[in-house]
Each structure stands twice: as structure tokens, then as C-alpha cells.
XYZ file of C-alpha atoms in Angstrom:
536
model
C -0.363 -0.021 -0.240
C 1.007 3.427 -0.784
C 0.378 6.525 1.122
C -1.355 9.235 0.321
C -4.342 11.897 0.847
C -5.334 14.177 -1.704
C -7.246 17.714 -0.663
C -9.868 19.061 -3.128
C -8.198 22.318 -5.505
C -7.822 25.551 -3.222
C -8.795 28.156 -4.945
C -7.599 30.479 -2.574
C -4.364 30.070 -1.554
C -2.914 33.073 -3.034
C -2.073 36.573 -1.907
C -4.102 39.280 -2.605
C -2.406 43.037 -2.898
C -3.315 46.885 -3.720
C -1.050 49.516 -3.799
C -3.382 52.683 -3.048
C -2.842 56.489 -0.763
C -5.883 56.345 1.321
C -5.724 58.594 4.500
C -6.193 55.884 7.834
C -9.209 56.885 9.402
C -9.091 57.519 13.679
C -12.105 57.523 15.663
C -10.339 58.916 19.202
C -13.198 58.120 20.932
C -16.145 55.822 21.583
C -19.209 58.177 20.058
C -22.741 58.074 21.952
C -24.524 56.978 18.371
C -23.011 54.456 16.178
C -21.809 56.079 13.418
C -20.844 54.431 9.613
C -17.139 53.056 9.756
C -15.845 53.602 12.912
C -13.878 52.236 14.949
C -15.278 50.961 18.688
C -12.223 51.290 20.041
C -10.817 53.536 22.207
C -7.772 55.680 21.743
C -6.252 53.936 18.074
C -2.949 53.267 19.969
C -3.969 51.918 22.567
C -4.044 48.100 23.731
C -7.620 46.670 24.065
C -7.229 44.787 28.239
C -8.511 41.486 26.938
C -6.002 39.257 28.719
C -5.483 36.426 26.930
C -4.129 33.378 28.504
C -2.241 29.670 28.015
C -5.337 27.353 26.606
C -4.489 24.836 29.953
C -5.276 20.592 29.331
C -8.880 20.122 30.635
C -11.221 16.979 31.129
C -13.166 17.778 27.431
C -9.149 16.818 26.140
C -9.257 13.543 24.177
C -6.003 11.441 25.435
C -8.177 12.764 29.918
C -11.481 10.185 28.014
C -10.822 7.735 25.594
C -9.267 4.392 26.156
C -6.459 3.920 23.404
C -5.075 7.856 23.536
C -5.123 7.910 27.088
C -2.731 4.906 27.085
C -0.831 5.863 24.418
C -0.486 9.312 26.126
C 1.230 7.983 29.110
C 3.090 5.782 27.346
C 4.930 8.479 24.583
C 5.735 9.999 28.296
C 7.262 7.435 29.850
C 9.578 6.855 26.199
C 10.833 10.224 25.930
C 12.519 9.895 29.316
C 14.269 6.400 28.409
C 14.965 7.907 24.502
C 18.505 7.145 23.722
C 17.889 7.563 19.642
C 18.758 11.563 18.823
C 17.402 12.108 14.993
C 16.436 16.438 14.984
C 19.684 17.126 15.982
C 21.708 19.829 13.525
C 24.277 17.484 13.237
C 22.697 14.359 12.810
C 20.607 15.328 9.792
C 23.909 16.880 8.187
C 24.842 13.529 8.602
C 22.388 11.673 6.896
C 22.086 13.567 4.337
C 25.608 12.890 3.250
C 24.729 9.237 4.281
C 21.578 10.062 1.553
C 24.316 11.331 -1.274
C 26.437 7.950 -0.680
C 23.079 5.452 -1.187
C 21.329 7.735 -4.265
C 24.846 7.689 -6.302
C 26.130 4.200 -5.852
C 27.436 3.081 -9.004
C 26.025 0.673 -11.557
C 28.408 -1.650 -10.697
C 27.922 -2.098 -7.126
C 24.208 -3.926 -7.361
C 24.779 -6.538 -9.083
C 23.385 -8.651 -5.870
C 22.274 -7.968 -3.054
C 24.874 -9.282 -1.154
C 27.686 -6.792 -3.038
C 24.869 -3.481 -3.101
C 24.930 -4.217 1.040
C 28.504 -4.459 1.708
C 29.372 -0.983 -0.497
C 26.199 0.087 0.998
C 26.436 -0.254 4.780
C 30.763 -0.541 5.130
C 31.945 2.802 5.554
C 30.041 3.335 8.312
C 30.548 1.599 11.878
C 27.260 2.869 13.581
C 23.909 0.977 12.711
C 22.188 4.153 12.480
C 23.865 5.264 9.625
C 24.508 1.645 7.875
C 20.628 1.628 8.311
C 20.130 4.951 6.583
C 22.050 4.044 3.680
C 19.937 0.859 2.745
C 16.814 3.148 3.554
C 18.732 5.957 1.491
C 18.775 3.188 -2.084
C 15.710 1.625 -1.474
C 13.726 4.258 -2.115
C 15.241 6.232 -4.875
C 15.349 3.020 -6.800
C 13.023 1.439 -6.611
C 9.481 2.496 -8.574
C 6.080 1.632 -6.708
C 2.973 -1.102 -9.318
C 0.261 1.629 -9.365
C -1.149 -0.883 -11.707
C -0.458 -4.071 -10.239
C -1.773 -3.216 -6.953
C -4.953 -1.937 -8.574
C -5.100 -5.196 -10.529
C -4.375 -6.947 -7.733
C -1.891 -8.569 -10.101
C 1.798 -8.582 -8.298
C 4.177 -9.832 -9.947
C 7.762 -11.543 -7.896
C 8.331 -9.266 -4.108
C 10.904 -11.532 -3.074
C 14.263 -9.128 -2.668
C 16.366 -10.454 -5.554
C 13.247 -9.606 -8.400
C 12.650 -6.459 -6.428
C 16.478 -6.129 -7.763
C 16.414 -7.114 -10.403
C 12.862 -5.315 -11.850
C 13.396 -2.503 -9.649
C 9.421 -2.352 -9.081
C 7.145 -3.621 -6.398
C 4.527 -3.457 -4.078
C 4.737 -2.953 -0.597
C 6.267 -6.357 0.525
C 9.133 -6.240 -1.862
C 10.264 -2.491 -0.433
C 10.642 -4.815 2.858
C 11.695 -7.805 1.857
C 14.941 -5.848 0.292
C 15.132 -4.055 2.807
C 15.196 -7.061 4.861
C 17.557 -8.538 2.827
C 20.117 -5.907 2.498
C 20.527 -5.263 5.969
C 20.752 -9.235 6.444
C 23.796 -9.417 3.937
C 25.235 -6.446 5.095
C 28.824 -7.760 6.111
C 29.784 -8.456 9.721
C 32.775 -5.621 10.696
C 34.819 -6.100 14.072
C 34.493 -2.880 16.188
C 31.515 -2.050 13.966
C 27.548 -1.829 15.369
C 25.406 -4.607 14.033
C 22.021 -4.315 12.549
C 18.806 -5.605 13.617
C 16.043 -5.451 11.845
C 12.750 -7.629 11.068
C 9.635 -7.423 8.296
C 6.299 -6.580 9.783
C 3.152 -7.245 7.655
C -0.576 -5.651 9.100
C -2.898 -2.937 7.883
C -2.533 1.030 7.633
C -3.942 4.207 7.380
C -2.705 4.603 3.145
C -4.142 4.292 0.165
C -8.100 3.155 0.211
C -8.422 4.295 3.517
C -11.357 7.253 3.762
C -11.387 9.742 6.743
C -13.820 7.517 9.456
C -12.894 4.074 7.867
C -14.989 1.949 10.433
C -12.930 -1.894 9.365
C -9.219 -2.678 8.954
C -7.850 -4.372 6.234
C -4.699 -7.015 8.169
C -3.641 -7.890 4.699
C -2.757 -4.513 3.182
C 0.365 -3.718 4.423
C 4.093 -3.777 4.908
C 6.968 -2.753 6.040
C 10.284 -3.453 8.536
C 11.498 -2.455 12.392
C 14.685 -2.579 13.322
C 16.402 -1.874 17.125
C 18.884 0.010 17.533
C 21.310 0.812 20.790
C 18.257 -1.278 22.392
C 15.965 1.052 21.263
C 12.900 -0.370 18.388
C 12.291 2.292 15.258
C 9.777 1.056 12.279
C 10.689 1.898 8.973
C 8.758 2.933 5.965
C 10.700 2.502 2.751
C 7.852 2.215 0.793
C 5.920 5.471 1.850
C 8.923 7.141 1.563
C 9.948 6.065 -1.624
C 6.487 8.842 -2.967
C 3.217 8.855 -3.371
C -0.518 7.427 -6.131
C -1.886 10.373 -6.952
C -4.361 9.856 -10.307
C -3.600 6.248 -10.548
C -0.011 7.057 -11.074
C 3.360 6.915 -8.963
C 4.491 9.762 -8.485
C 8.519 9.869 -6.912
C 10.140 11.706 -3.991
C 12.114 11.022 -1.026
C 10.740 11.832 1.389
C 12.646 10.141 4.710
C 11.554 12.247 7.753
C 8.023 11.469 8.611
C 9.111 7.374 7.900
C 12.975 6.571 9.110
C 13.210 5.309 12.742
C 10.011 6.394 13.743
C 9.365 5.811 17.337
C 6.915 3.327 18.394
C 4.185 5.593 19.672
C 4.860 7.395 16.909
C 4.011 4.785 14.142
C 1.499 4.061 16.311
C -1.096 6.662 14.599
C -0.697 4.602 10.742
C 0.202 0.663 11.168
C -0.399 -2.143 13.218
C 0.759 -5.263 12.987
C -1.521 -8.558 12.205
C -0.231 -11.041 15.153
C 1.790 -10.443 17.212
C 1.137 -7.655 19.329
C 4.973 -6.948 20.771
C 5.266 -6.688 17.230
C 4.235 -2.459 18.406
C 7.280 -2.231 21.145
C 4.159 -0.165 23.728
C 3.888 -1.315 27.092
C 0.746 -1.826 26.895
C -0.440 -3.208 23.170
C -3.252 -1.930 21.046
C -5.949 -4.501 19.672
C -7.368 -4.408 16.412
C -10.332 -2.491 16.932
C -8.059 0.158 18.920
C -6.744 1.191 16.537
C -9.088 2.024 14.588
C -10.706 4.360 16.645
C -6.799 6.175 16.847
C -7.564 9.546 14.665
C -6.343 8.922 11.060
C -3.472 10.858 10.894
C -1.156 10.880 7.894
C 3.244 11.451 7.639
C 2.885 15.232 8.842
C 1.104 14.454 12.220
C 4.883 12.735 12.378
C 6.954 15.626 11.300
C 5.125 18.378 13.563
C 5.202 16.438 16.932
C 0.804 16.650 16.346
C -1.839 15.869 18.751
C -5.619 16.075 18.174
C -6.710 17.682 21.174
C -10.454 17.885 20.577
C -12.599 18.629 18.086
C -16.955 19.233 17.770
C -18.451 16.235 17.390
C -16.887 13.552 18.971
C -18.783 10.919 20.206
C -17.686 11.111 24.235
C -17.203 7.763 25.009
C -14.112 5.816 26.047
C -14.256 4.022 22.555
C -15.459 7.025 20.372
C -14.129 6.270 16.338
C -11.815 10.025 16.709
C -11.845 10.384 12.880
C -15.852 11.238 12.838
C -17.502 14.168 13.651
C -21.174 14.861 13.845
C -22.434 17.999 14.424
C -25.997 19.084 14.549
C -25.153 23.334 13.975
C -23.228 23.700 11.225
C -20.423 24.341 13.203
C -17.075 22.108 12.815
C -13.796 23.130 15.555
C -10.219 20.942 15.476
C -8.138 21.770 17.568
C -4.496 19.855 17.463
C -1.268 20.388 19.646
C 1.977 21.354 17.570
C 5.447 21.391 18.177
C 6.632 24.730 17.247
C 10.450 23.952 16.769
C 9.453 21.112 14.251
C 6.663 22.591 13.327
C 8.818 25.739 12.090
C 11.279 23.257 9.857
C 7.875 22.319 7.694
C 8.233 26.023 6.752
C 5.088 26.888 8.911
C 2.233 26.499 7.417
C -1.471 26.329 9.146
C -3.863 25.001 7.257
C -7.181 23.322 6.863
C -9.636 22.329 3.910
C -13.360 20.497 3.884
C -14.501 19.192 1.067
C -17.803 17.594 -0.010
C -18.298 14.209 0.472
C -19.568 11.366 -1.571
C -20.762 7.885 0.322
C -19.822 4.660 -0.730
C -20.051 1.018 -0.445
C -17.565 -0.068 1.890
C -15.852 -2.842 -0.620
C -13.725 -5.633 1.334
C -11.695 -7.577 -1.271
C -11.774 -11.600 -0.789
C -9.245 -13.726 1.020
C -8.769 -10.391 3.391
C -8.779 -10.934 7.390
C -10.835 -8.002 7.920
C -11.755 -6.581 11.794
C -14.329 -3.977 12.426
C -14.920 -1.715 15.047
C -17.764 -2.432 17.161
C -21.302 -1.126 16.791
C -20.147 1.504 13.564
C -22.116 4.712 13.840
C -22.477 4.129 9.422
C -22.507 0.463 7.043
C -20.602 3.146 4.618
C -17.567 5.407 3.446
C -17.566 8.724 2.573
C -14.850 10.006 -0.119
C -14.000 13.158 -1.110
C -16.707 14.213 -3.205
C -13.490 17.256 -5.245
C -14.751 20.576 -6.465
C -13.627 23.012 -4.926
C -12.170 23.074 -0.999
C -13.885 24.922 1.308
C -10.491 26.520 4.057
C -11.177 26.424 7.503
C -10.272 29.454 9.221
C -6.770 29.291 11.389
C -5.560 31.044 14.600
C -3.200 29.953 16.963
C -2.640 30.003 20.511
C 0.174 28.839 23.218
C -0.203 25.760 24.793
C 0.356 25.120 28.818
C 3.036 22.206 27.529
C 6.588 24.100 26.943
C 7.588 24.209 23.058
C 3.955 23.449 22.160
C 1.288 25.866 20.344
C -2.486 25.649 19.818
C -3.918 25.637 16.345
C -7.731 26.393 16.062
C -9.308 25.983 12.947
C -12.954 26.441 12.238
C -15.724 26.282 9.283
C -19.337 26.021 9.163
C -19.987 24.007 6.323
C -23.805 22.923 5.281
C -25.959 19.832 5.334
C -24.943 16.307 5.022
C -21.545 14.630 4.555
C -18.411 16.130 4.511
C -14.770 15.784 4.476
C -12.085 17.686 6.768
C -8.219 17.872 5.775
C -5.604 19.466 7.653
C -2.363 19.010 5.977
C 0.965 20.118 7.880
C 2.458 21.831 4.756
C 0.957 20.752 1.387
C -1.387 17.544 -0.164
C 1.849 15.667 -0.161
C 2.131 15.884 4.101
C -1.316 15.567 5.490
C -2.172 15.323 9.301
C -5.350 14.430 10.244
C -8.533 13.796 8.681
C -11.816 13.555 9.604
C -15.665 12.094 8.266
C -18.165 15.250 9.029
C -21.803 14.687 9.238
C -23.442 17.699 9.977
C -27.980 16.965 10.982
C -28.282 20.891 11.145
C -30.185 23.504 8.680
C -26.819 23.845 7.019
C -28.272 27.654 6.029
C -25.286 29.570 7.256
C -22.850 31.431 4.972
C -19.984 30.148 2.930
C -16.599 31.863 4.467
C -14.754 34.723 3.219
C -12.204 34.252 0.351
C -9.261 33.483 2.358
C -5.348 34.847 0.845
C -1.726 33.776 2.017
C 0.391 36.574 3.051
C -1.078 39.072 5.884
C -2.790 38.240 8.899
C -5.010 35.355 9.444
C -8.690 36.157 10.046
C -10.348 35.145 14.032
C -13.656 36.421 13.704
C -16.402 36.343 11.589
C -16.880 33.142 10.386
C -19.473 34.467 7.487
C -17.852 35.684 4.347
C -21.552 37.930 3.771
C -22.282 40.886 5.603
C -25.528 42.804 5.798
C -25.492 46.858 5.967
C -26.183 48.485 9.229
C -25.515 45.674 11.257
C -22.173 45.749 13.552
C -19.726 43.845 12.996
C -16.697 42.418 15.378
C -13.613 41.683 12.975
C -11.229 39.712 14.892
C -7.243 38.630 12.945
C -3.769 37.015 14.287
C -0.258 37.976 12.679
C 2.077 40.621 14.226
C 1.541 43.097 11.504
C -0.618 45.735 12.014
C -3.790 45.321 10.421
C -6.057 46.948 8.784
C -9.822 46.954 7.133
C -10.369 48.587 3.808
C -14.001 49.476 2.799
C -15.402 49.167 -0.637
C -14.674 53.192 -0.797
C -11.201 52.116 -0.086
C -10.787 54.425 3.766
C -9.240 52.343 6.513
C -9.515 51.374 9.995
C -6.639 49.907 11.653
C -7.278 47.602 14.569
C -6.285 47.338 17.903
C -4.047 45.168 19.638
C -5.087 42.722 22.531
C -3.406 42.084 25.760
C -1.158 38.737 25.555
C 1.662 37.019 23.817
C -0.561 35.634 20.805
C -0.605 38.221 18.899
C -4.909 39.226 18.453
C -5.965 42.390 16.697
C -9.501 43.467 17.274
C -11.787 46.251 15.210
C -15.482 46.994 15.652
C -17.168 48.674 12.732
C -20.301 49.053 11.317
C -21.125 47.926 8.187
C -22.139 51.022 5.771
C -21.245 50.378 2.483
C -22.226 47.808 -0.362
C -19.659 45.578 -1.602
C -16.136 43.626 -0.451
C -14.986 44.628 2.713
C -10.532 43.052 3.021
C -9.183 42.871 6.132
C -4.900 42.207 5.906
C -2.187 44.718 6.642
C -0.001 47.969 5.321
C 3.542 48.044 3.941
C 4.418 51.594 3.417
C 6.945 51.926 -0.430
C 7.997 56.044 -0.965
C 4.953 57.625 -0.832
C 2.332 55.128 -0.839
C 1.065 52.041 0.839
C 0.967 49.010 -0.797
C -1.805 46.436 1.136
C -1.523 42.442 1.121
C -5.155 40.944 2.243
C -5.889 37.698 4.453
C -9.557 37.751 3.970
C -12.640 39.501 1.548
C -16.121 39.369 3.259
C -18.948 40.625 0.865
C -21.412 43.061 1.921
C -25.348 42.910 0.323
């Protein structure tokens, strides 16, 4: 199985800008009578005294009430104390990058056999991490995924020798070749040996939809290695690239798939047979595994944790990838490691697309496990079309070095798929099946743009003349609202360290109202916008 979770095409990821020499409109005091297009917040140069505090852990947090998540959280904290492999230090990253280049540049004359290739890849290195990385890098860079074989069910020879010869296979072939190269690595005095195994089981990859209530235990294969007494996982198939539109898109991506911790790997993989191969203090059952949030590679890259989401059925065995709401509002809260998130580009995104219900198809001869008392007996696929962006802002977490993403959006009535990418469509983090039994009459969101402040409120993109609106944004820039007549009102900063700003405005003109920030360039000011609202 090859990993891929696609996104509907988003039509609002560009930057909206304009240049103007308009005069700033300032409200010095709060008037007794509401006047059109006026800022109702103290003096413009002052801040608003609304205290901002870190969001603390509550009993609503998923790992406080969900049985499997509670155990995994405890296991994560305990394993962190014992961890000896530090793979994210700068010198280690640079060292592994050099190993990658060595493996990728292997001469053709050194790949005539498994034994010869293993000797070439591992002999230059004394430590097991570099030996393992060289094998991993070569396999993921030189073997293509057999998309046609996967789709048709007609698999070619998956033995290590055949994969080395043909350079194409499905997951089993990747795992077989990786294991064979590890086992063929020569024993050198003073060098660390590689201890590796192959594992088969279920994985949340291609063919798995958000909110699915079953797991195919014969769907995937991967590897595990033991280094310095620690068991870590290897996913050379998914590191090779992605399957998109019926084709293999080669793109080496080692970060989420090399020497993955057991407490992170379990969110996407579970062995079919021996629970001990999970290498958790208390292994999960297959049914518990299905209950976990549906996570992609960006979940690990960003050090993410699902905190809470509106619409979860709050029971100890709830399906955490299914949200059922009755008031049109989707809200998802995720904790992210600040340092790891910054290293991936610092992108915060959320998309919602219409879902299309379909019957569940289980391949013949496969062992399948279902959750108890499933809330539905079908699957929901992304129906495609233009994706609706979610409104996103961040808050400080009570945990040092962590921050929270809060993603919100109104949806219509029916079935939807909500996705939280960590970087782009190739780096998904979380996926949810959403069912809204509400009226679905809320207006669509504003048009959102990248490159300026993040708009927090209002959620509706439709404004009405005569109403008073509180705009709330987040960002380091000095935010402004531009009316259809190009008049500017500045925001006021909120006390606290979350970067919030607010502006209370009476909508007095029909047309497009834009929220963003300005940059002085000579005698003119250039504006970049984060959102566009329409007043009717």
C-alpha cells in the first residue's frame, strides 16, 4: 500500500494585494451614537485590555477520556524519558543527508547482487544508524511503486532478488529488499550490526477513507530495526513517493518514515499478529487502533496531537476520525511542536470538501476487523471540487514548546471530509469524516489569502449593511480593514502574547470589505490581504 491522502483544489491560497494612498480613518473616542464605518475601540494607539492566557488541558481533551489515547499519552511520556536516539539535532540531520547522497550515487557496478549492494552501502559506516539509513535511502530512491499491480491485484515477484532486478514492486517487495540488505550487511569488527525484521498488517494509507470503521489486516508490509536497545520502524514504501491519479509520483521523503518511534508509528500502522511488535507498554487491539485519529505523515513531522474536536462521540471507545454535529460548526484543536512545525515551513491549513457516500468493498480473502457498533456501514470519499478553507488561528499551549491550532468553519447539511494538512497535499496530518444534521444555512466563509494576518472572526463571509461587526485577526503586522470605498480603519492589539487584534465596525457600504495589513513603500502604501468579505 502506498500512502496518499489528496485534497480538493483550493482556490484561495494566493496573496491579494493592492497599492493605495488613502488616508487612515481614526476614531479617537467611542461616540454616543453609532456612526457608519467607525472603529469602536478606545484610542487607536492604545491596546485593548482583554487578557490572553495559555489554553490549559481540560477534561474535554481526547487523551483525558478516550481509553486508547489515554494509554498512548502515558506511553509517549515514558518512552521520551528513555529515548537515546536523537535524530533531529542539526549535526545528525547533516550527517544523514551525506549518507543519502552516498547511497543515491551508488555506481551501477555495485548492484549486481543483494550481497554486493549491502557491502557497498554499509561497510563505510561503523554505526547502525548510518548503515540503516544507507539501505533505506537506496531502496526508497531506486525502487518504483507498482501502481498497476496494486490496482489490478496482479502482483509480480516480490522477492528481494526480483525487486533488485526489476526496480518495481508493492509494499511487500520494499520490505523484503530492505530486510535482505540488512541481513546481508557484512559483520565488521568494531562496527555495530543491524538487527531488522519484516512486519505485515494494516496501515492508514491508500484506499483508507476518513472515518472508516474497519481495517484490512493484510494490506501492508514494513520493517522494524533495533538500534542501541530501541525498536524503531522503517517505512521505505511511503518514503519513495505517493500514488496520485493512478500514477506513482516519485519524491524521496525520509523524515516521517525513518526510525519512527513506536508511540508515533502506531497512529498509522498496526501488526496483524504479534501485539508485541507494536513495542508499546500496553499494546492496542485492532479495534482500538481503528478508533485512533486518521493520521498522515505530517502528524509525525510536526509532533502533533489531537486535543479535541466538536462532534466527537465522547465515549471511551469513540471513533476519533468521525465528527457528528447539529449546528453547522466544525472546530478542531490540534497541538503542534513549535520547533518541528517551524522546520516544515510554519504552514497552518485546513480544508473541507463535500463527501460522497459509497458501499464498503472488502477484497476477497483478506482478514478484516470492524469496530464494535459502527455509527454507519458505508464509507465517505472526497467528492472533489473546490475545497473550502477553514479559519485558523493559534494559541499557546500549557506544554512548553507546544502551540495549538484552532481550525473552524461552517458547513452545509450532509456529509463532508475535513483535512488538516501540515504543509501541502503531500504532507497530510489529520482527516475526519463529518456529518452535519443541522440546517446548513450559514453563509460561506470569506475568501482567504496567504501572506497577511489570519482572520479569526467573523466566520461568515457575508456581511449586511447596518450591522455592527467585530473583526478579529491574528498576526504580527498592524492589521487594517479596507472598505469598498478604500477607507482604512486600523485594528487595536489585544493584551497577551497570541497576537490578536480587533476592530468593531458598522457596515455602511455594499461591496467587498478586505482585511489585511499595509506596508509603506515611498509615498504609497501597499496592502496585502488575508481575507475578503462581501456586504449585501
